[in-house]
CSV table of C-alpha atoms in Angstrom, one decimal:
chain,number,residue,atom,x,y,z
A,832,MET,CA,16.9,-5.4,-0.6
A,833,ASP,CA,19.4,-8.1,-1.5
A,834,ALA,CA,22.2,-7.7,-4.1
A,835,ALA,CA,20.3,-9.5,-6.9
A,836,ALA,CA,17.2,-7.3,-6.4
A,837,ALA,CA,19.4,-4.2,-6.4
A,838,LEU,CA,21.1,-5.2,-9.6
A,839,ASP,CA,17.7,-5.9,-11.2
A,840,ALA,CA,16.4,-2.5,-10.0
A,841,ALA,CA,19.5,-0.7,-11.2
A,842,SER,CA,19.5,-2.4,-14.6
A,843,GLY,CA,16.8,-0.1,-16.0
A,844,ASP,CA,19.1,2.9,-16.2
A,845,GLY,CA,22.0,1.1,-17.9
A,846,ALA,CA,24.4,1.8,-15.0
A,847,PHE,CA,24.7,-1.9,-14.0
A,848,PRO,CA,24.3,-5.2,-15.9
A,849,SER,CA,20.9,-6.8,-15.5
A,850,ARG,CA,20.5,-10.1,-13.8
A,851,MET,CA,19.9,-11.6,-17.2
A,852,ASP,CA,23.2,-10.2,-18.4
A,853,LEU,CA,25.0,-11.7,-15.4
A,854,ASP,CA,23.4,-15.1,-15.9
A,855,ARG,CA,24.2,-15.1,-19.6
A,856,ASN,CA,27.9,-14.2,-19.0
A,857,PHE,CA,28.6,-16.2,-15.9
A,858,LEU,CA,26.4,-19.3,-16.0
A,859,ASP,CA,26.7,-22.1,-18.5
A,860,ALA,CA,23.8,-23.3,-20.7
A,861,ASP,CA,22.3,-25.4,-17.9
A,862,GLY,CA,22.3,-22.5,-15.5
A,863,GLU,CA,25.0,-24.0,-13.4
A,864,GLU,CA,28.3,-22.3,-12.6
A,865,GLU,CA,31.5,-23.7,-14.0
A,866,GLU,CA,33.6,-25.7,-11.7
A,867,GLU,CA,36.5,-23.8,-10.2
A,868,GLY,CA,39.8,-24.7,-11.9
A,869,GLU,CA,38.2,-25.8,-15.1
A,870,GLU,CA,40.3,-24.6,-18.0
A,871,TYR,CA,39.6,-24.3,-21.7
A,872,TYR,CA,41.7,-26.7,-23.8
A,873,ASP,CA,42.5,-26.1,-27.4
A,874,ALA,CA,43.8,-29.3,-29.1
A,875,GLY,CA,45.9,-27.2,-31.4
A,876,GLU,CA,47.9,-25.9,-28.5
A,877,GLU,CA,49.1,-29.3,-27.2
A,878,GLU,CA,52.5,-28.9,-25.7
A,879,GLU,CA,55.4,-30.9,-27.1
A,880,THR,CA,57.5,-32.9,-24.7
A,881,LEU,CA,60.6,-31.1,-23.5
A,882,TYR,CA,63.2,-33.9,-23.3
A,883,PRO,CA,66.2,-33.4,-21.1
A,884,GLY,CA,69.4,-32.8,-23.0
A,885,LEU,CA,71.4,-30.2,-24.8
A,886,TYR,CA,69.6,-27.4,-26.6
A,887,ARG,CA,70.9,-24.6,-28.8
A,888,ALA,CA,69.7,-21.0,-28.2
A,889,MET,CA,68.2,-19.7,-31.4
A,890,TYR,CA,68.1,-16.1,-30.1
A,891,ALA,CA,69.8,-14.0,-27.5
A,892,PHE,CA,67.8,-13.5,-24.2
A,893,GLU,CA,68.4,-10.9,-21.5
A,894,PRO,CA,67.1,-11.9,-18.1
A,895,GLU,CA,64.6,-9.7,-16.3
A,896,GLY,CA,64.6,-11.5,-13.0
A,897,THR,CA,67.1,-13.2,-10.7
A,898,ALA,CA,65.8,-16.7,-11.6
A,899,GLU,CA,66.4,-16.2,-15.3
A,900,MET,CA,69.7,-16.7,-17.2
A,901,ARG,CA,71.2,-14.8,-20.1
A,902,LEU,CA,71.4,-16.6,-23.4
A,903,VAL,CA,73.6,-15.7,-26.4
A,904,GLU,CA,72.7,-16.9,-29.9
A,905,ASP,CA,74.0,-20.4,-30.6
A,906,GLN,CA,74.8,-21.0,-26.9
A,907,ILE,CA,74.4,-24.7,-25.9
A,908,VAL,CA,72.6,-25.3,-22.6
A,909,ARG,CA,71.5,-28.4,-20.7
A,910,VAL,CA,67.7,-28.5,-20.2
A,911,VAL,CA,66.5,-30.5,-17.2
A,912,GLY,CA,62.8,-29.9,-17.6
A,913,ARG,CA,60.0,-27.3,-17.5
A,914,GLY,CA,59.3,-24.9,-14.7
A,915,GLY,CA,58.6,-21.4,-13.6
A,916,GLY,CA,55.3,-21.3,-15.5
A,917,VAL,CA,54.1,-21.9,-19.0
A,918,GLY,CA,56.8,-21.4,-21.6
A,919,TRP,CA,59.9,-21.6,-19.4
A,920,ALA,CA,62.6,-24.3,-19.4
A,921,VAL,CA,64.8,-25.1,-16.5
A,922,VAL,CA,68.5,-25.2,-17.5
A,923,VAL,CA,71.7,-25.9,-15.6
A,924,ASP,CA,73.3,-22.5,-14.9
A,925,GLU,CA,77.0,-23.0,-15.7
A,926,ARG,CA,78.1,-19.6,-14.8
A,927,GLU,CA,81.2,-19.7,-12.6
A,928,THR,CA,80.3,-18.7,-9.0
A,929,GLU,CA,81.7,-19.6,-5.6
A,930,GLU,CA,78.3,-21.2,-4.8
A,931,VAL,CA,78.7,-23.8,-7.5
A,932,ALA,CA,81.9,-25.1,-5.9
A,933,PHE,CA,80.1,-25.6,-2.6
A,934,SER,CA,76.5,-26.5,-3.4
A,935,GLY,CA,76.7,-28.1,-6.9
A,936,PRO,CA,75.1,-26.8,-10.1
A,937,LYS,CA,72.4,-24.1,-9.9
A,938,HIS,CA,69.3,-24.0,-12.2
A,939,ALA,CA,67.9,-21.0,-14.0
A,940,LEU,CA,64.9,-20.3,-16.3
A,941,VAL,CA,65.1,-19.5,-20.0
A,942,PRO,CA,62.2,-19.1,-22.6
A,943,GLU,CA,61.5,-22.5,-24.0
A,944,SER,CA,60.6,-21.0,-27.4
A,945,TYR,CA,64.2,-19.7,-27.7
A,946,LEU,CA,65.6,-23.2,-27.7
A,947,GLU,CA,65.9,-26.0,-30.3
A,948,PRO,CA,67.1,-29.6,-29.6
A,949,TYR,CA,70.8,-30.2,-30.2
A,950,LYS,CA,71.6,-33.5,-28.5
A,951,LEU,CA,68.9,-35.0,-26.3
A,952,ASP,CA,69.9,-37.4,-23.5
A,953,TRP,CA,67.9,-40.3,-25.0
A,954,GLU,CA,69.8,-39.9,-28.3
A,955,LEU,CA,73.1,-39.9,-26.4
A,956,GLU,CA,72.1,-43.1,-24.5
A,957,GLU,CA,71.1,-44.8,-27.8
A,958,GLN,CA,74.4,-43.8,-29.4
A,959,SER,CA,76.5,-45.0,-26.6
A,960,ALA,CA,74.5,-48.3,-26.5
A,961,ALA,CA,75.1,-48.7,-30.2
A,962,ASP,CA,78.8,-47.9,-29.8
A,963,GLY,CA,79.1,-50.4,-27.0
A,964,ALA,CA,77.4,-53.1,-29.1
A,965,SER,CA,79.6,-52.5,-32.1
A,966,SER,CA,82.8,-52.6,-30.1
A,967,SER,CA,81.9,-55.8,-28.2
A,968,GLY,CA,81.0,-57.5,-31.5
A,969,ALA,CA,84.4,-56.9,-33.1
């Protein structure tokens, strides 16, 4: 007896789902299985762009892992992008360590939802371009 027949036979006593239950829950309307990796998308959950630049921590955050960095309220951090999974921002870890002197800046993760833009890199570029144009025109 194959697995499908065993499921159908056992479904009479309510111990296992029937073949019809399995088909209804795991097959789409056409009777074809969903493609692996297909994800549901909710247009209301579209992610905003996380621009590189300076961000202010709206809340304190205590890290739970070694890749995370502690935040204090109103701390200014430099965000370089997203990483570490959904909802995490990659920031430059400016804690003073001996490693920084030898290998350059380290990166750490902080919750993206704890941050608000302070001065984004593109704003600073526009400002310095405007300052350069006004000083050369004088």
